Amino acid sequence: SSELTQDPAVSVALGQTVRITCQGDSLRSYYTTWYQQKPGQAPILVIYGENNRPSGIPDRFSASSSGNTASLTITGAQAEDEADYYCHSRDTGGKHYVFGTGTKVTVL
Amino acid sequence: QVQLVQSGAEVRKPGASVKVSCKTSGYTFTSHDINWVRQATGQGLEWMGWMNPNTGDTGYAQKFQGRVTMTRDTSISTAYMELSSLRSEDTAVYYCARDLGYCSGGSCSNWFDPWGQGTLVTVTS
């Protein structure tokens, strides 16, 4: 399968920890990338490679992976983390890309 | 700094075509693939295809095969995405993004960074 499945929505209390998961067969072979998208804005890169953050992304964002499931964890969620998050990887054939279905994170 | 600046919003009738541009700056245009991604209102991200600006090679998602063409003009560091036979379901924001990546220990990683600001294409009769 070339699909990446995410939970549609999760909520987290301010300052608490939330984990977003992404499932797909291709994740066994390729690293997962994570993007954050706020309303009306283009996506921005949050995590790439094994667990790398671009300059400017807070260290409360981290990633892990096991088997066909990748996870993005926000430790100590802040109000500004409220956004949609998408996972991204190659498809099982390796020649094309696929995005996850997206998870809306609400910070309470 | 690296920037991808896209052309402005477009309105088209069903059956028509649209061509969106993505002007790059701040890096060597021919060194990294350009990908196109679209997003309908309230929906998720949908990958459309990639283009190698150095060779002109392309790869398209099966859904868009036969309707999408990705090209470039290396003299002005600009990539283009043309979508034909438009229908109402093609109404969306279209993004270009630079493709970066590496392989390590037998596993590979690719990521899109940065993204253009997006171009709204509206298909309406």
PDB file of C-alpha atoms in Angstrom:
ATOM      1  CA  SER A   1       0.000   0.000   0.000  1.00  0.00           C
ATOM      2  CA  SER A   2       1.172   3.534  -0.710  1.00  0.00           C
ATOM      3  CA  GLU A   3      -1.040   5.160   1.903  1.00  0.00           C
ATOM      4  CA  LEU A   4       0.036   6.860   5.099  1.00  0.00           C
ATOM      5  CA  THR A   5      -2.627   6.917   7.788  1.00  0.00           C
ATOM      6  CA  GLN A   6      -2.859   9.444  10.620  1.00  0.00           C
ATOM      7  CA  ASP A   7      -5.427  10.055  13.325  1.00  0.00           C
ATOM      8  CA  PRO A   8      -7.637  12.950  12.177  1.00  0.00           C
ATOM      9  CA  ALA A   9      -7.370  14.955  15.394  1.00  0.00           C
ATOM     10  CA  VAL A  10      -5.752  14.991  18.816  1.00  0.00           C
ATOM     11  CA  SER A  11      -5.861  17.447  21.679  1.00  0.00           C
ATOM     12  CA  VAL A  12      -3.330  18.243  24.367  1.00  0.00           C
ATOM     13  CA  ALA A  13      -3.353  20.419  27.447  1.00  0.00           C
ATOM     14  CA  LEU A  14      -0.960  23.330  27.450  1.00  0.00           C
ATOM     15  CA  GLY A  15       2.468  22.141  28.594  1.00  0.00           C
ATOM     16  CA  GLN A  16       1.650  18.467  28.246  1.00  0.00           C
ATOM     17  CA  THR A  17       2.971  15.896  25.784  1.00  0.00           C
ATOM     18  CA  VAL A  18       1.235  14.677  22.649  1.00  0.00           C
ATOM     19  CA  ARG A  19       2.244  12.008  20.168  1.00  0.00           C
ATOM     20  CA  ILE A  20       1.054  11.913  16.551  1.00  0.00           C
ATOM     21  CA  THR A  21       1.377   8.655  14.659  1.00  0.00           C
ATOM     22  CA  CYS A  22       1.668   7.784  10.979  1.00  0.00           C
ATOM     23  CA  GLN A  23       1.245   4.254   9.645  1.00  0.00           C
ATOM     24  CA  GLY A  24       2.189   2.858   6.267  1.00  0.00           C
ATOM     25  CA  ASP A  25       4.046  -0.003   4.641  1.00  0.00           C
ATOM     26  CA  SER A  26       6.651   2.270   3.067  1.00  0.00           C
ATOM     27  CA  LEU A  27       7.766   3.482   6.480  1.00  0.00           C
ATOM     28  CA  ARG A  28       9.586   0.191   6.964  1.00  0.00           C
ATOM     29  CA  SER A  29      12.035   1.259   4.245  1.00  0.00           C
ATOM     30  CA  TYR A  30      12.141   5.060   4.279  1.00  0.00           C
ATOM     31  CA  TYR A  31      12.480   7.754   6.891  1.00  0.00           C
ATOM     32  CA  THR A  32       9.420   9.841   7.664  1.00  0.00           C
ATOM     33  CA  THR A  33       9.370  13.600   7.313  1.00  0.00           C
ATOM     34  CA  TRP A  34       6.996  15.791   9.309  1.00  0.00           C
ATOM     35  CA  TYR A  35       5.459  19.147   8.378  1.00  0.00           C
ATOM     36  CA  GLN A  36       3.437  21.667  10.340  1.00  0.00           C
ATOM     37  CA  GLN A  37       0.778  23.722   8.592  1.00  0.00           C
ATOM     38  CA  LYS A  38      -1.169  26.590  10.106  1.00  0.00           C
ATOM     39  CA  PRO A  39      -4.344  27.993   8.511  1.00  0.00           C
ATOM     40  CA  GLY A  40      -3.681  29.944   5.350  1.00  0.00           C
ATOM     41  CA  GLN A  41       0.021  29.148   5.335  1.00  0.00           C
ATOM     42  CA  ALA A  42       2.300  26.824   3.405  1.00  0.00           C
ATOM     43  CA  PRO A  43       3.606  23.773   5.258  1.00  0.00           C
ATOM     44  CA  ILE A  44       6.919  24.105   7.054  1.00  0.00           C
ATOM     45  CA  LEU A  45       9.430  21.373   7.750  1.00  0.00           C
ATOM     46  CA  VAL A  46       9.528  20.183  11.359  1.00  0.00           C
ATOM     47  CA  ILE A  47      11.472  16.895  11.335  1.00  0.00           C
ATOM     48  CA  TYR A  48      13.545  15.153   8.662  1.00  0.00           C
ATOM     49  CA  GLY A  49      15.802  12.119   8.526  1.00  0.00           C
ATOM     50  CA  GLU A  50      16.187   9.987  11.650  1.00  0.00           C
ATOM     51  CA  ASN A  51      15.195  12.800  14.001  1.00  0.00           C
ATOM     52  CA  ASN A  52      16.576  16.102  12.726  1.00  0.00           C
ATOM     53  CA  ARG A  53      15.097  19.543  13.295  1.00  0.00           C
ATOM     54  CA  PRO A  54      15.711  22.423  10.907  1.00  0.00           C
ATOM     55  CA  SER A  55      17.052  25.643  12.330  1.00  0.00           C
ATOM     56  CA  GLY A  56      14.313  27.477  14.191  1.00  0.00           C
ATOM     57  CA  ILE A  57      12.258  24.423  15.158  1.00  0.00           C
ATOM     58  CA  PRO A  58      12.111  24.063  18.956  1.00  0.00           C
ATOM     59  CA  ASP A  59      13.612  20.983  20.578  1.00  0.00           C
ATOM     60  CA  ARG A  60      10.235  20.047  22.029  1.00  0.00           C
ATOM     61  CA  PHE A  61       9.596  18.411  18.644  1.00  0.00           C
ATOM     62  CA  SER A  62      11.055  14.928  18.220  1.00  0.00           C
ATOM     63  CA  ALA A  63      10.429  11.860  16.092  1.00  0.00           C
ATOM     64  CA  SER A  64      10.771   8.113  16.330  1.00  0.00           C
ATOM     65  CA  SER A  65       9.888   5.087  14.254  1.00  0.00           C
ATOM     66  CA  SER A  66       9.240   1.387  14.681  1.00  0.00           C
ATOM     67  CA  GLY A  67       8.234  -0.989  11.945  1.00  0.00           C
ATOM     68  CA  ASN A  68       5.489   0.559   9.856  1.00  0.00           C
ATOM     69  CA  THR A  69       4.716   3.345  12.347  1.00  0.00           C
ATOM     70  CA  ALA A  70       6.370   6.722  12.703  1.00  0.00           C
ATOM     71  CA  SER A  71       5.661   9.163  15.515  1.00  0.00           C
ATOM     72  CA  LEU A  72       6.041  12.867  16.095  1.00  0.00           C
ATOM     73  CA  THR A  73       6.115  13.914  19.748  1.00  0.00           C
ATOM     74  CA  ILE A  74       5.597  17.416  21.100  1.00  0.00           C
ATOM     75  CA  THR A  75       6.919  17.554  24.664  1.00  0.00           C
ATOM     76  CA  GLY A  76       5.502  20.513  26.534  1.00  0.00           C
ATOM     77  CA  ALA A  77       3.051  21.680  23.874  1.00  0.00           C
ATOM     78  CA  GLN A  78       2.648  25.422  23.430  1.00  0.00           C
ATOM     79  CA  ALA A  79      -0.288  27.391  22.086  1.00  0.00           C
ATOM     80  CA  GLU A  80       1.651  28.120  18.886  1.00  0.00           C
ATOM     81  CA  ASP A  81       1.920  24.381  18.191  1.00  0.00           C
ATOM     82  CA  GLU A  82      -1.778  24.238  17.354  1.00  0.00           C
ATOM     83  CA  ALA A  83      -1.760  23.287  13.679  1.00  0.00           C
ATOM     84  CA  ASP A  84      -2.183  20.467  11.192  1.00  0.00           C
ATOM     85  CA  TYR A  85       0.681  17.995  11.005  1.00  0.00           C
ATOM     86  CA  TYR A  86       1.458  15.808   8.004  1.00  0.00           C
ATOM     87  CA  CYS A  87       3.835  12.895   7.655  1.00  0.00           C
ATOM     88  CA  HIS A  88       5.567  12.317   4.328  1.00  0.00           C
ATOM     89  CA  SER A  89       7.651   9.579   2.808  1.00  0.00           C
ATOM     90  CA  ARG A  90       8.300   7.698  -0.388  1.00  0.00           C
ATOM     91  CA  ASP A  91       5.749   5.167  -1.535  1.00  0.00           C
ATOM     92  CA  THR A  92       6.430   1.434  -1.433  1.00  0.00           C
ATOM     93  CA  GLY A  93       7.871   1.535  -4.949  1.00  0.00           C
ATOM     94  CA  GLY A  94      10.359   4.191  -3.915  1.00  0.00           C
ATOM     95  CA  LYS A  95       9.883   6.394  -6.961  1.00  0.00           C
ATOM     96  CA  HIS A  96       7.019   8.564  -5.812  1.00  0.00           C
ATOM     97  CA  TYR A  97       6.019  10.390  -2.666  1.00  0.00           C
ATOM     98  CA  VAL A  98       3.006  10.159  -0.430  1.00  0.00           C
ATOM     99  CA  PHE A  99       1.611  12.334   2.358  1.00  0.00           C
ATOM    100  CA  GLY A 100      -0.238  11.233   5.421  1.00  0.00           C
ATOM    101  CA  THR A 101      -3.885  12.100   5.868  1.00  0.00           C
ATOM    102  CA  GLY A 102      -3.014  14.790   8.404  1.00  0.00           C
ATOM    103  CA  THR A 103      -3.624  15.309  12.129  1.00  0.00           C
ATOM    104  CA  LYS A 104      -5.165  18.432  13.598  1.00  0.00           C
ATOM    105  CA  VAL A 105      -3.551  19.221  16.944  1.00  0.00           C
ATOM    106  CA  THR A 106      -5.544  21.355  19.365  1.00  0.00           C
ATOM    107  CA  VAL A 107      -3.812  22.827  22.415  1.00  0.00           C
ATOM    108  CA  LEU A 108      -6.281  23.286  25.257  1.00  0.00           C
TER     109      LEU A 108
ATOM    110  CA  GLN B   1      18.139  32.902   1.747  1.00  0.00           C
ATOM    111  CA  VAL B   2      16.434  30.198  -0.283  1.00  0.00           C
ATOM    112  CA  GLN B   3      13.085  31.326  -1.675  1.00  0.00           C
ATOM    113  CA  LEU B   4      10.437  29.884  -3.945  1.00  0.00           C
ATOM    114  CA  VAL B   5       7.995  32.513  -5.200  1.00  0.00           C
ATOM    115  CA  GLN B   6       4.932  31.386  -7.117  1.00  0.00           C
ATOM    116  CA  SER B   7       2.720  33.157  -9.595  1.00  0.00           C
ATOM    117  CA  GLY B   8      -0.604  34.651  -8.608  1.00  0.00           C
ATOM    118  CA  ALA B   9      -4.084  33.220  -8.320  1.00  0.00           C
ATOM    119  CA  GLU B  10      -5.799  31.935 -11.456  1.00  0.00           C
ATOM    120  CA  VAL B  11      -9.418  31.370 -12.474  1.00  0.00           C
ATOM    121  CA  ARG B  12     -10.204  28.939 -15.272  1.00  0.00           C
ATOM    122  CA  LYS B  13     -13.259  27.364 -16.866  1.00  0.00           C
ATOM    123  CA  PRO B  14     -13.716  23.600 -16.920  1.00  0.00           C
ATOM    124  CA  GLY B  15     -11.745  22.025 -19.741  1.00  0.00           C
ATOM    125  CA  ALA B  16      -9.128  24.761 -19.812  1.00  0.00           C
ATOM    126  CA  SER B  17      -5.476  24.573 -18.748  1.00  0.00           C
ATOM    127  CA  VAL B  18      -3.457  26.474 -16.175  1.00  0.00           C
ATOM    128  CA  LYS B  19       0.286  27.009 -15.863  1.00  0.00           C
ATOM    129  CA  VAL B  20       1.774  27.936 -12.487  1.00  0.00           C
ATOM    130  CA  SER B  21       5.320  29.226 -12.132  1.00  0.00           C
ATOM    131  CA  CYS B  22       7.759  28.829  -9.255  1.00  0.00           C
ATOM    132  CA  LYS B  23      10.738  31.193  -9.309  1.00  0.00           C
ATOM    133  CA  THR B  24      13.637  30.072  -7.154  1.00  0.00           C
ATOM    134  CA  SER B  25      16.530  32.014  -5.663  1.00  0.00           C
ATOM    135  CA  GLY B  26      19.280  31.600  -3.098  1.00  0.00           C
ATOM    136  CA  TYR B  27      20.614  28.261  -4.320  1.00  0.00           C
ATOM    137  CA  THR B  28      21.708  26.466  -7.488  1.00  0.00           C
ATOM    138  CA  PHE B  29      18.451  25.735  -9.273  1.00  0.00           C
ATOM    139  CA  THR B  30      19.739  22.656 -11.085  1.00  0.00           C
ATOM    140  CA  SER B  31      20.980  20.956  -7.912  1.00  0.00           C
ATOM    141  CA  HIS B  32      17.649  19.893  -6.424  1.00  0.00           C
ATOM    142  CA  ASP B  33      14.404  18.446  -7.729  1.00  0.00           C
ATOM    143  CA  ILE B  34      11.255  20.537  -7.560  1.00  0.00           C
ATOM    144  CA  ASN B  35       8.050  18.862  -6.411  1.00  0.00           C
ATOM    145  CA  TRP B  36       4.466  20.021  -6.773  1.00  0.00           C
ATOM    146  CA  VAL B  37       1.828  19.435  -4.120  1.00  0.00           C
ATOM    147  CA  ARG B  38      -1.788  20.568  -4.057  1.00  0.00           C
ATOM    148  CA  GLN B  39      -4.353  21.077  -1.332  1.00  0.00           C
ATOM    149  CA  ALA B  40      -8.075  21.473  -1.819  1.00  0.00           C
ATOM    150  CA  THR B  41      -9.886  23.626   0.719  1.00  0.00           C
ATOM    151  CA  GLY B  42     -10.152  21.808   4.024  1.00  0.00           C
ATOM    152  CA  GLN B  43      -8.328  18.778   2.657  1.00  0.00           C
ATOM    153  CA  GLY B  44      -4.890  17.247   3.033  1.00  0.00           C
ATOM    154  CA  LEU B  45      -1.733  17.534   0.996  1.00  0.00           C
ATOM    155  CA  GLU B  46      -1.632  15.659  -2.296  1.00  0.00           C
ATOM    156  CA  TRP B  47       1.666  14.990  -4.073  1.00  0.00           C
ATOM    157  CA  MET B  48       1.497  15.582  -7.829  1.00  0.00           C
ATOM    158  CA  GLY B  49       4.981  14.936  -9.160  1.00  0.00           C
ATOM    159  CA  TRP B  50       8.638  15.891  -9.374  1.00  0.00           C
ATOM    160  CA  MET B  51      10.990  17.422 -11.892  1.00  0.00           C
ATOM    161  CA  ASN B  52      14.767  17.358 -12.116  1.00  0.00           C
ATOM    162  CA  PRO B  53      15.737  20.894 -13.198  1.00  0.00           C
ATOM    163  CA  ASN B  54      19.113  19.699 -14.459  1.00  0.00           C
ATOM    164  CA  THR B  55      17.901  16.987 -16.838  1.00  0.00           C
ATOM    165  CA  GLY B  56      14.248  17.876 -17.230  1.00  0.00           C
ATOM    166  CA  ASP B  57      13.280  14.366 -16.131  1.00  0.00           C
ATOM    167  CA  THR B  58       9.879  14.119 -14.502  1.00  0.00           C
ATOM    168  CA  GLY B  59       7.764  11.691 -12.509  1.00  0.00           C
ATOM    169  CA  TYR B  60       4.052  12.110 -12.000  1.00  0.00           C
ATOM    170  CA  ALA B  61       1.548  10.614  -9.602  1.00  0.00           C
ATOM    171  CA  GLN B  62      -0.625   8.149 -11.467  1.00  0.00           C
ATOM    172  CA  LYS B  63      -3.699  10.253 -10.752  1.00  0.00           C
ATOM    173  CA  PHE B  64      -2.315  13.123 -12.842  1.00  0.00           C
ATOM    174  CA  GLN B  65      -0.622  11.159 -15.641  1.00  0.00           C
ATOM    175  CA  GLY B  66      -1.635  12.568 -18.993  1.00  0.00           C
ATOM    176  CA  ARG B  67      -2.925  15.857 -17.529  1.00  0.00           C
ATOM    177  CA  VAL B  68       0.127  17.368 -15.843  1.00  0.00           C
ATOM    178  CA  THR B  69       3.355  18.631 -17.369  1.00  0.00           C
ATOM    179  CA  MET B  70       6.294  19.916 -15.335  1.00  0.00           C
ATOM    180  CA  THR B  71       8.953  21.971 -17.086  1.00  0.00           C
ATOM    181  CA  ARG B  72      11.643  24.486 -16.293  1.00  0.00           C
ATOM    182  CA  ASP B  73      13.599  27.433 -17.628  1.00  0.00           C
ATOM    183  CA  THR B  74      17.090  27.193 -16.191  1.00  0.00           C
ATOM    184  CA  SER B  75      18.031  30.661 -17.482  1.00  0.00           C
ATOM    185  CA  ILE B  76      15.645  32.212 -14.960  1.00  0.00           C
ATOM    186  CA  SER B  77      15.719  29.448 -12.303  1.00  0.00           C
ATOM    187  CA  THR B  78      11.996  28.875 -12.674  1.00  0.00           C
ATOM    188  CA  ALA B  79       9.898  25.730 -12.622  1.00  0.00           C
ATOM    189  CA  TYR B  80       6.445  25.371 -14.133  1.00  0.00           C
ATOM    190  CA  MET B  81       3.474  23.093 -13.593  1.00  0.00           C
ATOM    191  CA  GLU B  82       0.765  22.931 -16.211  1.00  0.00           C
ATOM    192  CA  LEU B  83      -2.492  21.090 -15.566  1.00  0.00           C
ATOM    193  CA  SER B  84      -4.908  20.531 -18.421  1.00  0.00           C
ATOM    194  CA  SER B  85      -8.521  19.422 -18.849  1.00  0.00           C
ATOM    195  CA  LEU B  86      -9.399  21.190 -15.643  1.00  0.00           C
ATOM    196  CA  ARG B  87     -12.482  20.223 -13.667  1.00  0.00           C
ATOM    197  CA  SER B  88     -14.051  21.676 -10.561  1.00  0.00           C
ATOM    198  CA  GLU B  89     -12.263  19.110  -8.386  1.00  0.00           C
ATOM    199  CA  ASP B  90      -8.942  20.680  -9.403  1.00  0.00           C
ATOM    200  CA  THR B  91      -9.801  23.815  -7.443  1.00  0.00           C
ATOM    201  CA  ALA B  92      -6.999  23.941  -4.886  1.00  0.00           C
ATOM    202  CA  VAL B  93      -3.885  25.694  -3.695  1.00  0.00           C
ATOM    203  CA  TYR B  94      -0.866  24.458  -5.613  1.00  0.00           C
ATOM    204  CA  TYR B  95       2.574  24.487  -3.984  1.00  0.00           C
ATOM    205  CA  CYS B  96       6.069  23.984  -5.318  1.00  0.00           C
ATOM    206  CA  ALA B  97       8.805  22.778  -2.976  1.00  0.00           C
ATOM    207  CA  ARG B  98      12.508  22.066  -3.159  1.00  0.00           C
ATOM    208  CA  ASP B  99      13.473  18.431  -2.615  1.00  0.00           C
ATOM    209  CA  LEU B 100      16.404  17.636  -0.332  1.00  0.00           C
ATOM    210  CA  GLY B 101      17.596  14.267   0.837  1.00  0.00           C
ATOM    211  CA  TYR B 102      20.277  11.805   1.829  1.00  0.00           C
ATOM    212  CA  CYS B 103      20.819   8.086   2.289  1.00  0.00           C
ATOM    213  CA  SER B 104      22.487   6.571   5.361  1.00  0.00           C
ATOM    214  CA  GLY B 105      22.886   3.023   6.503  1.00  0.00           C
ATOM    215  CA  GLY B 106      20.680   1.697   3.768  1.00  0.00           C
ATOM    216  CA  SER B 107      17.784   4.041   4.532  1.00  0.00           C
ATOM    217  CA  CYS B 108      16.946   7.178   2.640  1.00  0.00           C
ATOM    218  CA  SER B 109      15.264  10.371   3.660  1.00  0.00           C
ATOM    219  CA  ASN B 110      13.777  13.099   1.501  1.00  0.00           C
ATOM    220  CA  TRP B 111      12.155  16.309   2.612  1.00  0.00           C
ATOM    221  CA  PHE B 112      10.622  19.381   1.022  1.00  0.00           C
ATOM    222  CA  ASP B 113      12.116  22.669   2.128  1.00  0.00           C
ATOM    223  CA  PRO B 114      11.271  25.412   1.561  1.00  0.00           C
ATOM    224  CA  TRP B 115       7.822  25.590  -0.011  1.00  0.00           C
ATOM    225  CA  GLY B 116       6.450  28.294  -2.215  1.00  0.00           C
ATOM    226  CA  GLN B 117       3.675  30.477  -0.843  1.00  0.00           C
ATOM    227  CA  GLY B 118       1.039  28.624  -2.850  1.00  0.00           C
ATOM    228  CA  THR B 119      -1.108  29.529  -5.843  1.00  0.00           C
ATOM    229  CA  LEU B 120      -4.888  29.288  -5.696  1.00  0.00           C
ATOM    230  CA  VAL B 121      -6.370  27.839  -8.852  1.00  0.00           C
ATOM    231  CA  THR B 122     -10.142  28.106  -9.077  1.00  0.00           C
ATOM    232  CA  VAL B 123     -12.026  26.138 -11.720  1.00  0.00           C
ATOM    233  CA  THR B 124     -15.516  27.461 -12.230  1.00  0.00           C
ATOM    234  CA  SER B 125     -17.969  27.881 -15.078  1.00  0.00           C
TER     235      SER B 125
END
